[in-house]
Amino acid sequence: MKNRSLVSIDDLSKEEILKVLDLAEGFEKNPSQQILNGKVVATLFFEPSTRTRLSFESAVNRLGGRIIGFSEASSTSVSKGESLKDTILTVANYSDLIVMRHPIEGSARYASEVSGVPIINAGDGANQHPTQTLLDLYSIRKTQGKLDNLKIVMVGDLKYGRTVHSLLMAMSRFNTSFTFISPKELQMPLEYKMYLDKIGLKFKETSDLAENIKDADIVYMTRVQRERFSDPLEYEKVKNVYVLRNGMLQDTKPNMKVLHPLPRVNEIHTDVDDNPKAYYFPQALNGVYTRMAIMALILGLK
Amino acid sequence: MKDIKQLSVNAIHNGTVIDHIPAQNLFKVITILGLDKINSKITFGTNLESQRMGRKAIIKIEDKFFEKDEINRIALVAPLAKLNIIREYEVVEKMLVEVPEEISGIVKCMNPKCVTNNEKVTPRFKVVDKKNVSLKCHYCEKITDQEHMEYL
Ligand SMILES: [Zn+2]
């Protein structure tokens, strides 16, 4: 991975994914390694995403690196109409690595083609967010002790949710059995179901939450957003149907963990938070170790 | 008989004849091959009757020979096109177009939020379905199908 950009989870082989996870494990055991000493990481957030930015910046700081950048585009030359190419070429002069979030889809791939330093895609519109996928994989492996042969239940907005699409693609390399639970309007797109058929992985599609999480190893929750519905009445009908409550966890497997990319709205009731099966806050912490590992590999420091 | 039909546009001495272009795509073929920018003598006929494809167009270009990569660029708009290479009024070679693995700079990505529609970036695609030509954007990774293809 040395000197390579990370734009899409598909850019990584299965071996490379496992290498990132192994290294992240090392950083979890010993998070204060000063290996980024003397390095400058640019965090260019053309749209705000406080959570992702802080996670990256925490990872850089813990490793002894320095950070330059901006947290929204409005205060920069971008708002004066500067092209993405010019911004990237300029910032590449000042940094060893660029972490970039941008609302335009494909912007990270393009940036990686014009930049002299590697780019890490921290989200390009609805397209890709590979470090989220890697931290999800890390969380799954850490809680289950393995990635192979697991049963994963995905809940909520499966149509537009890029995190579930990337996670599906990544986990499909590990003989996963999937269950998709969503309102009809937000079902998993056909292309992903066709892909699973093609590679011979089983999946189940249903709209009943409580019944279908009983044999799950991982329940991956996502937000159902009002703006995804053309008919506001439809949203009102489903908004409380896909809510996970503590009572539902009673008959689930002891190893089961609930994941969520955060921020949540109401899809996980707060009464779940104290259940040991709730894993969404530790999941966010895993993001720091995973991002440490990715940066260390790309900069050739590990 | 066929040859007589082709003669409805004058024969050429040396050059290339592109036949079986769908009539409605004639000008797209001209643009894609840049025929509007070269100095060769060019004649074309359109709305000619064709048993295979309804109305077809034909282009004859004097003193111009195409590389395979160059000609494959028209595969999206004229997948059935046939080329006759002419030397001294004789057909010396025939070529068919082939849908390439990748294309760039011909079609627009149908995703309005794609970087190719928002910055000065040449669209690039992987051809994921050759039969019902559908294209996966190299940048935003969305699919542009035949129905939504818009030419640059
Ligand atoms: Zn695109």
Coordinates of C-alpha atoms and ligand atoms in Angstrom, one line a residue:
Chain A
M1 CA 0.0 0.0 0.0
K2 CA 3.0 2.3 0.2
N3 CA 2.5 5.5 -1.7
R4 CA -0.9 4.4 -3.0
S5 CA -4.1 6.3 -2.6
L6 CA -7.1 4.7 -0.8
V7 CA -10.2 5.7 -2.8
S8 CA -12.4 2.7 -2.8
I9 CA -12.5 -0.4 -0.6
D10 CA -12.2 -2.4 -3.8
D11 CA -8.7 -1.0 -4.3
L12 CA -7.5 -3.3 -1.5
S13 CA -7.0 -7.1 -1.9
K14 CA -8.2 -9.4 0.9
E15 CA -4.6 -9.7 2.1
E16 CA -4.2 -6.0 2.2
I17 CA -7.4 -5.6 4.2
L18 CA -6.2 -8.2 6.7
K19 CA -2.9 -6.4 7.0
V20 CA -4.6 -3.1 7.9
L21 CA -6.6 -4.9 10.6
D22 CA -3.5 -6.6 12.0
L23 CA -1.7 -3.4 12.2
A24 CA -4.7 -1.6 13.7
E25 CA -4.6 -4.2 16.4
G26 CA -1.0 -3.3 17.2
F27 CA -2.0 0.4 17.5
E28 CA -4.8 -0.5 19.8
K29 CA -2.3 -2.2 22.1
N30 CA 0.2 0.6 21.8
P31 CA -1.5 3.8 20.5
S32 CA 1.3 6.2 21.3
Q33 CA 4.0 5.5 18.7
Q34 CA 5.6 8.6 17.4
I35 CA 6.0 7.3 13.8
L36 CA 4.5 10.3 12.1
N37 CA 7.1 12.6 13.6
G38 CA 8.0 15.2 11.0
K39 CA 5.1 14.3 8.7
V40 CA 2.4 16.7 7.6
V41 CA -1.1 15.4 6.9
A42 CA -3.6 17.7 5.2
T43 CA -7.3 17.2 6.1
L44 CA -9.4 18.8 3.4
F45 CA -13.0 18.7 4.3
F46 CA -14.9 20.4 1.5
E47 CA -18.1 19.5 3.4
P48 CA -18.2 19.3 7.2
S49 CA -18.0 15.9 8.9
T50 CA -16.8 16.5 12.4
R51 CA -16.8 12.9 13.4
T52 CA -14.6 11.6 10.6
R53 CA -12.3 14.6 10.7
L54 CA -11.7 14.4 14.5
S55 CA -11.0 10.7 14.2
F56 CA -8.3 11.3 11.5
E57 CA -6.9 14.2 13.4
S58 CA -6.8 12.2 16.6
A59 CA -5.0 9.4 14.8
V60 CA -2.4 11.8 13.4
N61 CA -1.8 13.6 16.7
R62 CA -1.4 10.4 18.6
L63 CA 1.3 9.3 16.1
G64 CA 3.2 12.6 16.5
G65 CA 2.3 14.1 13.1
R66 CA 1.2 17.6 12.2
I67 CA -2.1 18.7 10.6
I68 CA -3.0 21.4 8.1
G69 CA -6.3 21.8 6.4
F70 CA -9.8 23.1 6.6
S71 CA -13.1 21.8 8.0
E72 CA -15.4 23.4 5.5
A73 CA -14.9 24.9 2.1
S74 CA -16.6 28.3 2.7
S75 CA -13.6 30.0 4.2
T76 CA -11.2 28.9 1.5
S77 CA -10.2 29.7 -2.1
V78 CA -12.6 26.9 -3.2
S79 CA -15.5 29.2 -2.4
K80 CA -13.9 31.7 -4.8
G81 CA -14.2 29.2 -7.6
E82 CA -10.8 27.5 -7.5
S83 CA -10.9 24.1 -9.3
L84 CA -10.4 20.9 -7.3
K85 CA -7.2 20.2 -9.3
D86 CA -5.6 23.5 -8.3
T87 CA -6.5 23.0 -4.7
I88 CA -5.0 19.5 -4.7
L89 CA -1.9 20.5 -6.6
T90 CA -1.3 23.3 -4.1
V91 CA -1.9 21.3 -0.9
A92 CA 0.2 18.4 -2.3
N93 CA 3.2 20.8 -2.1
Y94 CA 2.6 21.3 1.6
S95 CA 1.9 17.8 2.8
D96 CA 2.9 14.2 2.8
L97 CA -0.6 12.8 2.7
I98 CA -4.1 14.3 1.9
V99 CA -7.2 13.1 3.7
M100 CA -10.2 14.5 1.7
R101 CA -13.9 14.6 2.0
H102 CA -15.9 16.1 -0.8
P103 CA -19.6 16.1 -1.7
I104 CA -18.9 15.4 -5.4
E105 CA -18.8 11.7 -6.4
G106 CA -15.6 10.5 -8.0
S107 CA -13.7 13.6 -6.7
A108 CA -11.3 11.4 -4.6
R109 CA -10.4 9.2 -7.6
Y110 CA -9.8 12.3 -9.7
A111 CA -7.7 13.9 -6.9
S112 CA -5.6 10.8 -6.6
E113 CA -4.8 11.1 -10.3
V114 CA -3.6 14.7 -10.1
S115 CA -2.0 14.7 -6.7
G116 CA 1.7 14.1 -6.1
V117 CA 1.0 12.7 -2.7
P118 CA -1.4 9.8 -1.7
I119 CA -5.0 10.6 -1.1
I120 CA -7.2 9.0 1.5
N121 CA -10.9 9.2 0.6
A122 CA -12.8 10.3 3.7
G123 CA -16.1 10.2 1.8
D124 CA -17.0 11.4 -1.8
G125 CA -20.7 12.1 -1.8
A126 CA -22.8 8.9 -1.9
N127 CA -19.9 6.9 -3.5
Q128 CA -17.2 5.6 -1.2
H129 CA -15.9 5.9 2.4
P130 CA -13.3 3.1 2.6
T131 CA -11.9 3.9 6.1
Q132 CA -15.4 3.5 7.5
T133 CA -15.6 0.1 5.9
L134 CA -12.2 -0.9 7.4
L135 CA -13.2 0.2 10.9
D136 CA -16.4 -1.8 10.5
L137 CA -14.4 -4.9 9.5
Y138 CA -12.0 -4.3 12.4
S139 CA -15.0 -4.0 14.8
I140 CA -16.5 -7.2 13.4
R141 CA -13.3 -9.2 13.6
K142 CA -12.5 -7.9 17.1
T143 CA -15.9 -8.8 18.5
Q144 CA -16.3 -12.1 16.7
G145 CA -12.7 -13.3 16.6
K146 CA -13.0 -13.9 12.9
L147 CA -14.4 -12.5 9.6
D148 CA -15.3 -15.8 7.9
N149 CA -18.7 -17.5 7.9
L150 CA -20.6 -14.9 9.9
K151 CA -24.3 -13.9 9.8
I152 CA -24.8 -10.2 9.3
V153 CA -28.1 -8.5 9.4
M154 CA -28.3 -5.0 7.8
V155 CA -31.2 -2.7 8.9
G156 CA -32.6 0.6 7.7
D157 CA -31.8 2.5 4.6
L158 CA -30.1 -0.2 2.4
K159 CA -30.8 1.7 -0.8
Y160 CA -28.8 4.8 -0.4
G161 CA -26.6 3.8 2.5
R162 CA -23.1 3.7 1.0
T163 CA -21.7 2.2 4.3
V164 CA -23.8 -0.9 3.9
H165 CA -22.9 -1.3 0.2
S166 CA -19.2 -1.1 0.9
L167 CA -19.5 -3.4 3.9
L168 CA -21.4 -5.9 1.8
M169 CA -18.8 -5.8 -0.9
A170 CA -16.0 -6.3 1.6
M171 CA -17.7 -9.0 3.7
S172 CA -18.7 -10.9 0.6
R173 CA -15.1 -12.0 0.4
F174 CA -15.5 -13.9 3.7
N175 CA -18.4 -16.2 3.0
T176 CA -20.9 -14.1 4.9
S177 CA -24.6 -14.8 5.0
F178 CA -26.6 -11.6 4.8
T179 CA -30.1 -10.6 5.9
F180 CA -31.5 -7.3 4.6
I181 CA -34.2 -5.6 6.7
S182 CA -35.7 -2.4 5.3
P183 CA -38.8 -0.6 4.3
K184 CA -39.8 -1.5 0.7
E185 CA -38.7 1.9 -0.6
L186 CA -35.2 1.5 0.8
Q187 CA -34.4 -2.1 -0.2
M188 CA -30.9 -3.2 -1.1
P189 CA -30.3 -2.3 -4.8
L190 CA -30.7 -5.1 -7.4
E191 CA -27.1 -4.9 -8.5
Y192 CA -25.8 -6.0 -5.1
K193 CA -28.3 -8.8 -4.9
M194 CA -27.3 -9.9 -8.3
Y195 CA -23.7 -9.8 -7.3
L196 CA -24.3 -12.1 -4.3
D197 CA -26.2 -14.5 -6.5
K198 CA -23.3 -14.5 -9.0
I199 CA -20.7 -15.4 -6.4
G200 CA -23.1 -17.9 -4.7
L201 CA -23.7 -16.2 -1.3
K202 CA -27.0 -16.6 0.4
F203 CA -29.1 -13.7 1.5
K204 CA -32.6 -13.1 2.9
E205 CA -34.7 -10.0 2.4
T206 CA -37.4 -9.2 4.9
S207 CA -39.2 -6.3 6.7
D208 CA -39.5 -7.9 10.2
L209 CA -36.8 -6.8 12.6
A210 CA -37.4 -8.6 15.9
E211 CA -37.7 -12.0 14.4
N212 CA -34.7 -11.9 12.1
I213 CA -32.0 -10.8 14.5
K214 CA -32.1 -13.9 16.7
D215 CA -29.4 -15.9 14.9
A216 CA -27.3 -12.8 13.9
D217 CA -23.7 -12.4 14.8
I218 CA -23.7 -8.7 13.8
V219 CA -26.7 -6.3 13.5
Y220 CA -25.7 -3.3 11.4
M221 CA -28.1 -0.4 11.9
T222 CA -28.4 2.6 9.7
R223 CA -30.4 5.8 9.7
V224 CA -33.7 6.1 7.8
Q225 CA -33.8 9.7 6.6
R226 CA -36.9 11.6 5.9
E227 CA -35.6 13.2 2.7
R228 CA -35.3 9.7 1.1
F229 CA -39.0 9.4 0.8
S230 CA -41.0 11.1 -2.0
D231 CA -44.1 10.6 0.1
P232 CA -43.8 12.1 3.6
L233 CA -46.7 9.8 4.8
E234 CA -44.6 6.8 3.9
Y235 CA -41.8 8.0 6.1
E236 CA -44.2 8.6 9.0
K237 CA -45.4 5.0 8.5
V238 CA -42.0 3.4 8.7
K239 CA -39.9 5.7 10.9
N240 CA -40.7 3.8 14.1
V241 CA -40.8 0.3 12.6
Y242 CA -37.1 -0.1 12.2
V243 CA -36.1 0.9 15.7
L244 CA -34.0 -1.5 17.8
R245 CA -35.1 -1.7 21.4
N246 CA -33.4 -3.4 24.3
G247 CA -36.2 -5.9 24.7
M248 CA -35.5 -7.3 21.2
L249 CA -32.0 -8.3 22.2
Q250 CA -33.2 -10.9 24.8
D251 CA -33.2 -13.9 22.6
T252 CA -30.2 -13.0 20.5
K253 CA -26.9 -14.9 20.4
P254 CA -24.4 -14.1 23.3
N255 CA -21.7 -13.0 20.8
M256 CA -24.0 -10.7 18.9
K257 CA -23.0 -7.1 18.6
V258 CA -25.0 -4.0 17.4
L259 CA -23.0 -1.7 15.1
H260 CA -24.0 1.7 13.6
P261 CA -21.8 4.2 11.6
L262 CA -23.2 7.1 13.8
P263 CA -24.6 9.6 14.2
R264 CA -27.9 7.9 15.1
V265 CA -31.2 9.6 15.3
N266 CA -33.8 7.3 16.8
E267 CA -33.2 3.9 15.1
I268 CA -31.4 2.6 18.2
H269 CA -33.4 3.3 21.3
T270 CA -31.2 4.7 24.1
D271 CA -32.2 1.8 26.3
V272 CA -29.9 -0.3 24.2
D273 CA -26.8 1.8 25.1
D274 CA -26.1 0.0 28.4
N275 CA -26.6 -3.5 26.9
P276 CA -23.1 -5.2 26.5
K277 CA -24.3 -6.1 23.0
A278 CA -24.2 -2.3 22.0
Y279 CA -20.9 -1.7 20.3
Y280 CA -21.4 1.5 18.3
F281 CA -19.3 3.7 20.6
P282 CA -16.3 1.4 20.8
Q283 CA -16.7 1.0 17.0
A284 CA -16.0 4.7 16.7
L285 CA -12.9 4.4 18.8
N286 CA -11.7 1.6 16.5
G287 CA -11.8 4.1 13.7
V288 CA -8.8 5.9 15.2
Y289 CA -6.7 2.7 15.3
T290 CA -7.8 1.7 11.8
R291 CA -6.9 5.1 10.4
M292 CA -3.5 5.0 12.2
A293 CA -2.8 1.7 10.4
I294 CA -3.9 3.0 7.0
M295 CA -1.8 6.1 7.2
A296 CA 1.2 4.2 8.5
L297 CA 1.0 1.7 5.6
I298 CA 0.5 4.4 2.9
L299 CA 3.4 6.5 4.3
G300 CA 5.6 3.3 4.3
L301 CA 6.2 3.6 8.1
K302 CA 5.1 0.0 8.9
Chain B
M1 CA -26.6 -5.7 -56.1
K2 CA -25.1 -4.6 -52.9
D3 CA -22.3 -2.8 -54.7
I4 CA -24.7 -1.0 -56.9
K5 CA -26.5 0.4 -53.9
Q6 CA -23.2 1.6 -52.4
L7 CA -22.5 3.5 -55.5
S8 CA -25.4 5.8 -54.7
V9 CA -22.5 7.8 -53.3
N10 CA -19.6 8.1 -55.5
A11 CA -16.8 5.5 -55.5
I12 CA -13.4 6.5 -54.0
H13 CA -9.9 5.9 -55.2
N14 CA -8.1 5.3 -52.0
G15 CA -9.6 5.5 -48.5
T16 CA -12.3 4.1 -46.2
V17 CA -16.0 3.5 -46.6
I18 CA -18.0 3.2 -43.4
D19 CA -21.3 1.4 -44.0
H20 CA -24.3 0.4 -41.9
I21 CA -24.3 3.4 -39.7
P22 CA -27.8 4.0 -38.1
A23 CA -29.0 7.1 -40.0
Q24 CA -29.9 9.0 -36.8
N25 CA -26.3 8.6 -35.6
L26 CA -24.5 9.8 -38.7
F27 CA -23.5 13.1 -37.3
K28 CA -22.4 11.5 -34.0
V29 CA -20.0 9.2 -36.0
I30 CA -18.7 12.3 -37.9
T31 CA -18.0 14.1 -34.6
I32 CA -16.5 11.1 -32.8
L33 CA -14.1 10.4 -35.6
G34 CA -13.3 14.1 -36.0
L35 CA -14.3 14.1 -39.7
D36 CA -15.5 17.6 -39.4
K37 CA -11.9 18.7 -38.7
I38 CA -9.9 16.9 -41.4
N39 CA -9.0 18.0 -44.9
S40 CA -9.9 14.7 -46.7
K41 CA -12.6 14.7 -49.4
I42 CA -15.7 13.2 -47.7
T43 CA -19.0 12.2 -49.1
F44 CA -21.9 10.8 -47.2
G45 CA -25.4 9.5 -47.9
T46 CA -28.1 9.1 -45.3
N47 CA -31.6 7.7 -45.0
L48 CA -30.6 4.9 -47.4
E49 CA -32.7 1.9 -47.2
S50 CA -31.3 -1.1 -45.4
Q51 CA -32.9 -4.5 -44.9
R52 CA -31.0 -5.1 -41.7
M53 CA -31.5 -1.8 -40.0
G54 CA -34.2 0.3 -41.5
R55 CA -32.5 3.6 -42.5
K56 CA -28.8 3.7 -42.7
A57 CA -26.0 6.1 -43.5
I58 CA -22.7 5.6 -45.3
I59 CA -19.6 7.7 -45.2
K60 CA -16.7 7.7 -47.7
I61 CA -13.5 9.3 -46.8
E62 CA -10.8 9.8 -49.4
D63 CA -7.1 9.1 -48.3
K64 CA -8.0 8.2 -44.8
F65 CA -7.3 5.0 -43.0
F66 CA -8.2 4.2 -39.4
E67 CA -6.4 2.4 -36.6
K68 CA -8.5 -0.2 -34.8
D69 CA -8.7 1.7 -31.6
E70 CA -9.8 4.8 -33.4
I71 CA -12.6 3.1 -35.2
N72 CA -13.8 1.2 -32.1
R73 CA -14.8 4.6 -30.7
I74 CA -17.9 4.6 -32.8
A75 CA -19.0 1.2 -31.5
L76 CA -21.5 2.8 -29.0
V77 CA -23.4 4.7 -31.8
A78 CA -22.8 2.3 -34.7
P79 CA -22.2 -1.2 -33.3
L80 CA -23.0 -2.9 -36.7
A81 CA -20.8 -0.6 -38.8
K82 CA -18.6 -2.2 -41.5
L83 CA -15.5 -0.7 -42.9
N84 CA -14.2 -1.3 -46.4
I85 CA -10.6 -0.2 -47.0
I86 CA -10.2 0.9 -50.6
R87 CA -7.0 1.0 -52.7
E88 CA -7.1 1.7 -56.4
Y89 CA -11.0 1.4 -56.4
E90 CA -10.8 -2.1 -55.0
V91 CA -11.9 -3.3 -51.5
V92 CA -8.6 -4.7 -50.1
E93 CA -9.8 -5.2 -46.5
K94 CA -12.9 -5.3 -44.4
M95 CA -13.2 -4.4 -40.7
L96 CA -15.9 -4.6 -38.1
V97 CA -16.2 -2.4 -35.1
E98 CA -15.7 -3.9 -31.7
V99 CA -17.0 -2.5 -28.4
P100 CA -13.8 -1.6 -26.5
E101 CA -13.1 -2.6 -22.8
E102 CA -12.8 1.1 -21.8
I103 CA -13.9 4.3 -23.4
S104 CA -13.0 7.9 -22.6
G105 CA -14.1 11.3 -23.8
I106 CA -17.1 10.1 -25.8
V107 CA -20.1 9.8 -23.5
K108 CA -21.2 11.9 -20.5
C109 CA -21.7 10.2 -17.1
M110 CA -25.4 10.3 -16.3
N111 CA -24.8 11.1 -12.6
P112 CA -25.2 14.9 -12.2
K113 CA -23.1 14.7 -8.9
C114 CA -20.2 13.0 -10.7
V115 CA -16.9 14.9 -10.8
T116 CA -16.8 14.7 -14.6
N117 CA -19.9 16.9 -14.6
N118 CA -18.6 19.4 -12.1
E119 CA -14.9 19.8 -12.9
K120 CA -12.9 19.8 -16.1
V121 CA -12.4 16.0 -16.1
T122 CA -12.7 13.8 -19.2
P123 CA -15.2 11.1 -18.5
R124 CA -13.8 7.5 -18.5
F125 CA -15.8 4.3 -18.3
K126 CA -15.3 0.6 -18.1
V127 CA -17.7 -1.2 -20.5
V128 CA -19.5 -3.6 -18.1
D129 CA -22.0 -4.9 -20.7
K130 CA -21.0 -5.1 -24.3
K131 CA -24.3 -6.3 -25.7
N132 CA -26.6 -3.7 -24.3
V133 CA -23.7 -1.4 -23.9
S134 CA -23.6 -0.2 -20.3
L135 CA -20.8 1.8 -18.8
K136 CA -19.4 2.0 -15.3
C137 CA -17.9 5.4 -14.5
H138 CA -14.2 5.3 -13.6
Y139 CA -14.8 8.2 -11.1
C140 CA -18.2 8.0 -9.4
E141 CA -18.6 4.2 -10.1
K142 CA -22.2 4.7 -11.3
I143 CA -23.7 2.9 -14.3
T144 CA -24.7 4.8 -17.4
D145 CA -26.9 2.6 -19.6
Q146 CA -27.8 3.0 -23.3
E147 CA -31.0 4.8 -22.6
H148 CA -29.2 7.6 -20.7
M149 CA -26.2 8.0 -22.9
E150 CA -25.4 11.5 -23.9
Y151 CA -22.6 12.2 -26.3
L152 CA -20.0 14.9 -25.7
Ligands
ZN1 ZN -19.4 9.4 -13.1

